[in-house]
mmCIF file of C-alpha atoms and ligand atoms in Angstrom:
data_model
loop_
_atom_site.group_PDB
_atom_site.id
_atom_site.type_symbol
_atom_site.label_atom_id
_atom_site.label_comp_id
_atom_site.label_asym_id
_atom_site.label_seq_id
_atom_site.Cartn_x
_atom_site.Cartn_y
_atom_site.Cartn_z
ATOM 1 C CA MET E 4 3.944 -19.183 26.157
ATOM 2 C CA LEU E 5 5.047 -16.113 28.163
ATOM 3 C CA VAL E 6 2.588 -13.826 29.932
ATOM 4 C CA VAL E 7 3.897 -10.304 30.934
ATOM 5 C CA LEU E 8 1.566 -8.504 32.991
ATOM 6 C CA GLU E 9 2.210 -4.665 33.140
ATOM 7 C CA ARG E 10 0.894 -1.922 35.213
ATOM 8 C CA ASP E 11 -0.844 0.070 32.649
ATOM 9 C CA THR E 12 -1.397 0.854 28.943
ATOM 10 C CA GLU E 13 1.851 2.950 28.808
ATOM 11 C CA GLN E 14 3.970 0.130 30.150
ATOM 12 C CA VAL E 15 2.345 -2.337 27.625
ATOM 13 C CA GLY E 16 3.412 -0.162 24.807
ATOM 14 C CA LEU E 17 7.041 0.581 26.121
ATOM 15 C CA GLN E 18 7.522 -3.088 26.689
ATOM 16 C CA ALA E 19 6.211 -4.270 23.339
ATOM 17 C CA ALA E 20 8.302 -1.500 21.563
ATOM 18 C CA LYS E 21 11.446 -2.584 23.477
ATOM 19 C CA ILE E 22 11.046 -6.023 22.067
ATOM 20 C CA VAL E 23 10.455 -4.829 18.560
ATOM 21 C CA ALA E 24 13.455 -2.544 18.810
ATOM 22 C CA GLY E 25 15.569 -5.488 20.104
ATOM 23 C CA ALA E 26 14.501 -7.620 17.109
ATOM 24 C CA ILE E 27 15.418 -4.774 14.659
ATOM 25 C CA ARG E 28 18.778 -4.271 16.268
ATOM 26 C CA ARG E 29 19.541 -8.129 16.098
ATOM 27 C CA ASN E 30 18.229 -8.366 12.522
ATOM 28 C CA SER E 31 18.193 -5.054 10.518
ATOM 29 C CA SER E 32 16.285 -6.805 7.623
ATOM 30 C CA LEU E 33 13.305 -7.901 10.286
ATOM 31 C CA ARG E 34 10.168 -8.899 8.527
ATOM 32 C CA LEU E 35 7.487 -7.329 10.908
ATOM 33 C CA GLY E 36 4.035 -7.993 11.049
ATOM 34 C CA LEU E 37 1.936 -5.054 12.108
ATOM 35 C CA ALA E 38 -1.531 -4.333 13.489
ATOM 36 C CA THR E 39 -3.644 -1.320 13.857
ATOM 37 C CA GLY E 40 -6.040 -0.144 16.538
ATOM 38 C CA SER E 41 -5.880 1.971 19.771
ATOM 39 C CA THR E 42 -3.699 -0.693 21.618
ATOM 40 C CA MET E 43 -0.659 -0.101 19.022
ATOM 41 C CA ILE E 44 -0.605 3.557 19.294
ATOM 42 C CA GLY E 45 1.682 3.656 22.262
ATOM 43 C CA VAL E 46 3.929 0.927 20.691
ATOM 44 C CA TYR E 47 4.361 2.982 17.553
ATOM 45 C CA ARG E 48 4.956 6.228 19.348
ATOM 46 C CA GLU E 49 7.857 4.814 21.229
ATOM 47 C CA LEU E 50 9.300 3.115 18.072
ATOM 48 C CA VAL E 51 9.242 6.604 16.513
ATOM 49 C CA ARG E 52 10.787 7.989 19.448
ATOM 50 C CA ARG E 53 13.482 5.419 19.383
ATOM 51 C CA HIS E 54 14.120 6.034 15.766
ATOM 52 C CA ARG E 55 14.334 9.794 16.341
ATOM 53 C CA GLU E 56 16.402 9.652 19.473
ATOM 54 C CA GLU E 57 18.356 6.682 19.250
ATOM 55 C CA GLY E 58 18.740 6.116 15.614
ATOM 56 C CA LEU E 59 16.578 2.919 15.396
ATOM 57 C CA ASP E 60 17.051 2.034 11.695
ATOM 58 C CA PHE E 61 13.872 0.884 9.818
ATOM 59 C CA SER E 62 15.724 1.159 6.284
ATOM 60 C CA ARG E 63 15.858 -2.512 5.583
ATOM 61 C CA VAL E 64 12.857 -3.578 7.743
ATOM 62 C CA VAL E 65 9.905 -5.175 5.717
ATOM 63 C CA THR E 66 6.380 -4.850 6.927
ATOM 64 C CA PHE E 67 3.171 -6.983 6.712
ATOM 65 C CA ASN E 68 -0.059 -5.537 8.041
ATOM 66 C CA LEU E 69 -2.682 -7.842 9.183
ATOM 67 C CA ASP E 70 -5.639 -6.337 7.565
ATOM 68 C CA GLU E 71 -7.612 -3.587 5.776
ATOM 69 C CA TYR E 72 -11.212 -2.492 5.747
ATOM 70 C CA LEU E 73 -12.705 -3.375 2.286
ATOM 71 C CA GLY E 74 -14.355 -0.511 0.320
ATOM 72 C CA VAL E 75 -12.123 2.037 1.966
ATOM 73 C CA ALA E 76 -9.570 4.074 0.054
ATOM 74 C CA SER E 77 -6.042 4.382 1.482
ATOM 75 C CA THR E 78 -6.593 8.168 1.980
ATOM 76 C CA HIS E 79 -9.775 7.635 4.030
ATOM 77 C CA PRO E 80 -8.878 8.728 7.652
ATOM 78 C CA GLN E 81 -10.085 5.397 9.059
ATOM 79 C CA SER E 82 -8.298 3.327 6.799
ATOM 80 C CA PHE E 83 -5.413 1.209 8.169
ATOM 81 C CA HIS E 84 -3.197 2.665 5.442
ATOM 82 C CA HIS E 85 -3.798 5.973 6.963
ATOM 83 C CA PHE E 86 -3.372 4.812 10.454
ATOM 84 C CA MET E 87 -0.005 3.250 9.806
ATOM 85 C CA GLN E 88 1.248 6.255 7.996
ATOM 86 C CA GLU E 89 0.090 8.609 10.854
ATOM 87 C CA HIS E 90 1.431 6.483 13.777
ATOM 88 C CA LEU E 91 4.450 4.891 12.410
ATOM 89 C CA PHE E 92 5.746 5.164 8.841
ATOM 90 C CA ALA E 93 5.779 8.823 8.518
ATOM 91 C CA GLY E 94 7.850 8.844 11.684
ATOM 92 C CA VAL E 95 10.609 6.226 10.721
ATOM 93 C CA ASN E 96 12.947 5.718 7.586
ATOM 94 C CA ILE E 97 11.174 2.762 6.130
ATOM 95 C CA PRO E 98 11.192 2.768 2.072
ATOM 96 C CA ARG E 99 7.656 2.576 0.702
ATOM 97 C CA ALA E 100 8.729 -0.411 -1.180
ATOM 98 C CA ASN E 101 9.146 -2.295 2.056
ATOM 99 C CA ILE E 102 5.496 -1.784 3.267
ATOM 100 C CA HIS E 103 2.661 -4.235 2.620
ATOM 101 C CA ILE E 104 -0.782 -3.515 3.543
ATOM 102 C CA PRO E 105 -3.874 -5.269 2.049
ATOM 103 C CA ASP E 106 -5.578 -3.146 -0.577
ATOM 104 C CA GLY E 107 -9.037 -2.154 0.549
ATOM 105 C CA THR E 108 -10.079 -0.734 -2.786
ATOM 106 C CA LEU E 109 -10.456 -4.102 -4.418
ATOM 107 C CA THR E 110 -13.857 -4.967 -5.987
ATOM 108 C CA GLY E 111 -13.452 -8.484 -6.958
ATOM 109 C CA ASN E 112 -10.855 -11.220 -7.496
ATOM 110 C CA TYR E 113 -10.235 -11.270 -3.839
ATOM 111 C CA ASP E 114 -8.983 -14.891 -3.860
ATOM 112 C CA ALA E 115 -6.191 -14.017 -6.391
ATOM 113 C CA TYR E 116 -5.170 -10.914 -4.596
ATOM 114 C CA CYS E 117 -5.085 -12.766 -1.346
ATOM 115 C CA GLU E 118 -3.043 -15.425 -2.627
ATOM 116 C CA GLN E 119 -0.425 -12.778 -3.913
ATOM 117 C CA TYR E 120 -0.311 -11.186 -0.315
ATOM 118 C CA GLU E 121 0.466 -14.799 1.084
ATOM 119 C CA GLN E 122 3.157 -15.272 -1.799
ATOM 120 C CA ALA E 123 4.579 -11.651 -1.163
ATOM 121 C CA ILE E 124 4.909 -13.067 2.580
ATOM 122 C CA ARG E 125 6.645 -16.230 1.383
ATOM 123 C CA ASP E 126 8.862 -14.315 -0.901
ATOM 124 C CA ALA E 127 9.993 -12.189 1.819
ATOM 125 C CA GLY E 128 11.058 -15.240 3.902
ATOM 126 C CA GLY E 129 7.917 -15.382 6.315
ATOM 127 C CA ILE E 130 7.227 -13.041 9.282
ATOM 128 C CA ASP E 131 9.808 -12.982 11.888
ATOM 129 C CA LEU E 132 7.845 -10.847 14.459
ATOM 130 C CA GLN E 133 4.018 -10.267 14.493
ATOM 131 C CA LEU E 134 2.267 -7.747 16.561
ATOM 132 C CA LEU E 135 -1.346 -8.571 17.332
ATOM 133 C CA GLY E 136 -4.072 -6.742 19.238
ATOM 134 C CA ILE E 137 -7.425 -8.566 20.239
ATOM 135 C CA GLY E 138 -10.971 -7.657 19.860
ATOM 136 C CA ARG E 139 -13.446 -7.979 22.658
ATOM 137 C CA ASN E 140 -14.766 -11.200 21.098
ATOM 138 C CA GLY E 141 -11.317 -12.651 20.855
ATOM 139 C CA HIS E 142 -10.380 -11.967 17.107
ATOM 140 C CA ILE E 143 -6.937 -11.398 15.990
ATOM 141 C CA GLY E 144 -6.666 -9.578 12.549
ATOM 142 C CA PHE E 145 -10.280 -9.768 11.508
ATOM 143 C CA ASN E 146 -10.656 -13.449 12.075
ATOM 144 C CA GLU E 147 -13.961 -13.185 13.801
ATOM 145 C CA PRO E 148 -15.623 -15.897 16.007
ATOM 146 C CA MET E 149 -16.018 -19.153 14.064
ATOM 147 C CA SER E 150 -13.264 -18.462 11.571
ATOM 148 C CA SER E 151 -11.344 -21.452 10.519
ATOM 149 C CA LEU E 152 -8.321 -21.996 12.585
ATOM 150 C CA GLY E 153 -6.486 -22.871 9.406
ATOM 151 C CA SER E 154 -7.672 -20.010 7.313
ATOM 152 C CA ARG E 155 -5.300 -17.873 5.080
ATOM 153 C CA THR E 156 -5.494 -14.315 3.831
ATOM 154 C CA ARG E 157 -9.097 -13.867 2.571
ATOM 155 C CA MET E 158 -12.014 -11.398 2.425
ATOM 156 C CA LYS E 159 -13.890 -11.789 5.572
ATOM 157 C CA GLU E 160 -17.289 -10.395 6.964
ATOM 158 C CA LEU E 161 -17.132 -8.277 10.192
ATOM 159 C CA SER E 162 -19.174 -9.283 13.102
ATOM 160 C CA ALA E 163 -22.005 -7.255 14.404
ATOM 161 C CA GLU E 164 -19.809 -6.689 17.598
ATOM 162 C CA THR E 165 -16.733 -5.413 15.584
ATOM 163 C CA ILE E 166 -18.717 -3.200 13.616
ATOM 164 C CA ALA E 167 -20.302 -1.633 16.777
ATOM 165 C CA ASP E 168 -16.795 -1.300 18.376
ATOM 166 C CA ASN E 169 -15.000 0.345 15.379
ATOM 167 C CA ARG E 170 -18.220 2.589 14.517
ATOM 168 C CA LYS E 171 -16.906 4.987 17.027
ATOM 169 C CA SER E 172 -14.034 5.965 14.589
ATOM 170 C CA PHE E 173 -16.161 6.757 11.917
ATOM 171 C CA ALA E 174 -18.189 10.034 11.251
ATOM 172 C CA PRO E 175 -21.693 9.964 12.546
ATOM 173 C CA GLY E 176 -23.978 8.639 9.899
ATOM 174 C CA GLU E 177 -21.077 7.403 7.735
ATOM 175 C CA GLU E 178 -21.556 3.780 6.263
ATOM 176 C CA MET E 179 -19.195 1.383 8.191
ATOM 177 C CA PRO E 180 -17.332 -1.026 6.241
ATOM 178 C CA GLN E 181 -18.780 -4.571 6.525
ATOM 179 C CA CYS E 182 -15.905 -6.691 5.370
ATOM 180 C CA ALA E 183 -12.157 -6.721 5.384
ATOM 181 C CA ILE E 184 -9.278 -8.418 3.920
ATOM 182 C CA THR E 185 -7.356 -10.145 6.723
ATOM 183 C CA MET E 186 -4.555 -12.556 7.172
ATOM 184 C CA GLY E 187 -5.926 -15.930 8.281
ATOM 185 C CA ILE E 188 -5.246 -17.698 11.663
ATOM 186 C CA GLY E 189 -3.198 -20.277 9.597
ATOM 187 C CA THR E 190 -1.123 -17.357 8.167
ATOM 188 C CA ILE E 191 -0.599 -15.849 11.656
ATOM 189 C CA LEU E 192 0.443 -19.203 13.294
ATOM 190 C CA GLU E 193 3.304 -19.480 10.715
ATOM 191 C CA THR E 194 4.940 -16.277 11.959
ATOM 192 C CA ARG E 195 8.088 -16.851 14.018
ATOM 193 C CA ARG E 196 7.167 -15.123 17.030
ATOM 194 C CA ILE E 197 3.851 -13.331 18.097
ATOM 195 C CA LEU E 198 3.444 -10.498 20.693
ATOM 196 C CA LEU E 199 -0.302 -10.063 21.448
ATOM 197 C CA LEU E 200 -1.012 -6.738 23.275
ATOM 198 C CA ALA E 201 -4.237 -6.061 25.288
ATOM 199 C CA THR E 202 -5.368 -3.333 27.690
ATOM 200 C CA GLY E 203 -8.310 -2.481 29.635
ATOM 201 C CA ALA E 204 -11.243 -4.330 31.380
ATOM 202 C CA ALA E 205 -13.219 -4.886 28.122
ATOM 203 C CA LYS E 206 -10.470 -7.338 26.976
ATOM 204 C CA ALA E 207 -10.219 -9.258 30.164
ATOM 205 C CA ASP E 208 -12.840 -11.952 29.066
ATOM 206 C CA ALA E 209 -11.169 -12.545 25.850
ATOM 207 C CA ILE E 210 -7.765 -12.656 27.262
ATOM 208 C CA ALA E 211 -8.512 -15.303 29.814
ATOM 209 C CA LYS E 212 -10.393 -17.443 27.255
ATOM 210 C CA SER E 213 -7.455 -16.980 24.820
ATOM 211 C CA ILE E 214 -4.759 -18.020 27.381
ATOM 212 C CA GLU E 215 -6.583 -20.405 29.707
ATOM 213 C CA GLY E 216 -9.523 -21.570 27.814
ATOM 214 C CA PRO E 217 -9.824 -24.437 25.260
ATOM 215 C CA VAL E 218 -8.427 -23.835 21.754
ATOM 216 C CA ALA E 219 -11.859 -22.949 20.048
ATOM 217 C CA ALA E 220 -12.914 -21.168 16.804
ATOM 218 C CA SER E 221 -15.326 -19.196 18.974
ATOM 219 C CA VAL E 222 -12.215 -17.344 20.432
ATOM 220 C CA THR E 223 -9.859 -17.203 17.576
ATOM 221 C CA ALA E 224 -6.964 -15.960 19.658
ATOM 222 C CA SER E 225 -6.951 -19.154 21.620
ATOM 223 C CA ALA E 226 -5.362 -20.791 18.522
ATOM 224 C CA LEU E 227 -2.069 -19.027 19.740
ATOM 225 C CA GLN E 228 -1.881 -21.736 22.313
ATOM 226 C CA LEU E 229 -0.676 -23.843 19.503
ATOM 227 C CA HIS E 230 2.138 -21.516 18.576
ATOM 228 C CA ARG E 231 5.725 -22.269 19.784
ATOM 229 C CA ASP E 232 6.695 -18.637 20.691
ATOM 230 C CA VAL E 233 3.913 -16.167 21.768
ATOM 231 C CA THR E 234 4.155 -13.453 24.236
ATOM 232 C CA PHE E 235 0.935 -11.959 25.777
ATOM 233 C CA ILE E 236 1.817 -8.226 27.022
ATOM 234 C CA ILE E 237 -1.388 -7.166 28.908
ATOM 235 C CA ASP E 238 -2.201 -4.522 31.638
ATOM 236 C CA GLU E 239 -3.607 -5.500 35.037
ATOM 237 C CA GLU E 240 -7.152 -4.854 33.965
ATOM 238 C CA ALA E 241 -6.873 -6.876 30.679
ATOM 239 C CA GLY E 242 -5.397 -9.641 32.957
ATOM 240 C CA SER E 243 -7.873 -9.500 35.694
ATOM 241 C CA LEU E 244 -9.776 -12.781 34.882
ATOM 242 C CA LEU E 245 -6.634 -14.906 34.733
ATOM 243 C CA THR E 246 -6.361 -17.597 37.213
ATOM 244 C CA HIS E 247 -2.887 -18.669 36.743
ATOM 245 C CA LYS E 248 -0.966 -15.366 37.577
ATOM 246 C CA PRO E 249 1.600 -16.591 40.174
ATOM 247 C CA TYR E 250 2.687 -19.256 37.519
ATOM 248 C CA TYR E 251 2.946 -16.567 34.976
ATOM 249 C CA ALA E 252 4.981 -14.330 37.173
ATOM 250 C CA HIS E 253 7.262 -17.401 38.090
ATOM 251 C CA VAL E 254 7.889 -18.118 34.173
ATOM 252 C CA LEU E 255 8.531 -14.398 33.703
ATOM 253 C CA LYS E 256 11.114 -14.304 36.542
ATOM 254 C CA MET E 257 12.900 -17.231 35.211
ATOM 255 C CA THR E 258 12.849 -15.941 31.538
ATOM 256 C CA ARG E 259 14.212 -12.521 32.783
ATOM 257 C CA SER E 260 17.126 -14.178 34.386
ATOM 258 C CA LEU E 261 17.890 -17.032 32.096
ATOM 259 C CA MET E 262 16.855 -15.448 28.757
ATOM 260 C CA PRO E 263 16.866 -11.696 29.212
ATOM 261 C CA GLU E 264 17.063 -11.047 25.377
ATOM 262 C CA ARG E 265 13.426 -12.385 25.100
ATOM 263 C CA LEU E 266 12.234 -9.159 26.626
ATOM 264 C CA SER E 267 14.749 -6.639 25.164
HETATM 265 C C1 F6R H 8 -6.223 -4.420 13.723
HETATM 266 C C2 F6R H 8 -6.710 -5.666 14.161
HETATM 267 C C3 F6R H 8 -7.555 -5.899 15.296
HETATM 268 C C4 F6R H 8 -7.322 -5.108 16.476
HETATM 269 C C5 F6R H 8 -8.347 -5.382 17.596
HETATM 270 C C6 F6R H 8 -8.102 -4.576 18.682
HETATM 271 O O1 F6R H 8 -5.239 -4.406 12.667
HETATM 272 O O2 F6R H 8 -6.042 -6.617 13.539
HETATM 273 O O3 F6R H 8 -7.711 -7.244 15.424
HETATM 274 O O4 F6R H 8 -6.056 -5.459 16.912
HETATM 275 O O5 F6R H 8 -9.676 -5.359 17.001
HETATM 276 O O6 F6R H 8 -8.251 -3.192 18.476
HETATM 277 P P1 F6R H 8 -8.224 -2.163 19.483
HETATM 278 O O7 F6R H 8 -6.698 -1.992 19.906
HETATM 279 O O8 F6R H 8 -8.544 -0.774 18.777
HETATM 280 O O9 F6R H 8 -8.890 -2.388 20.710
#
């Protein structure tokens, strides 16, 4: 596990984008797992800039998004389809056929659809690099507390905390989605490399529990401790409750000197 402590939100976005861009340069057919949410905006802004100014090529990149609200059309301004189009896809040269996002308009047969989503990931050869944010309650994707740590892509009820956190993006009085389709923890743990990003004091407790707490379904991000290649890129506020910072700084220094490609 690598913990990269950055000064602020902007540096978190730049560092994550640098790693993603490096991965695409090394493998033009990168299978990239994507997340939505405010934490990702800076990452996608920088990837779009690198595409426009440095020619970063997305023409062979294949993407799989973690999740989508259920009962929300792809044209809805708060849908994750819309978010991805606005913040990344419209700004880079990725072909439509290479983009996979769970369908939020499903009305039944969720299990069959979710199995197809898993099959599409397998058919593509698995996900090489997965971007993750984290909820205040420690969720990754929409794997809310007490999700099975072996879970696969499925329909999931959102927790009251997540509904409250995300309500601010919906119009006043508008009905909030209560469920989502999300990749499972088991699905996420099969990806080859994971970058989890977090910024702000509201994430500090979830980050400390995920990195230094026991592996527990009550904080689903703690399952990442079982992954062989996970990098947490967090700002000072999100890292404020960590107790082993000198050790993380030492590992980071050694990584920068011995394996610089891990961070670029
Ligand atoms: C979104 C997702 C969620 C978010 C998390 C953090 O695709 O999977 O787990 O990453 O809720 O959201 P923000 O970045 O808005 O705090």
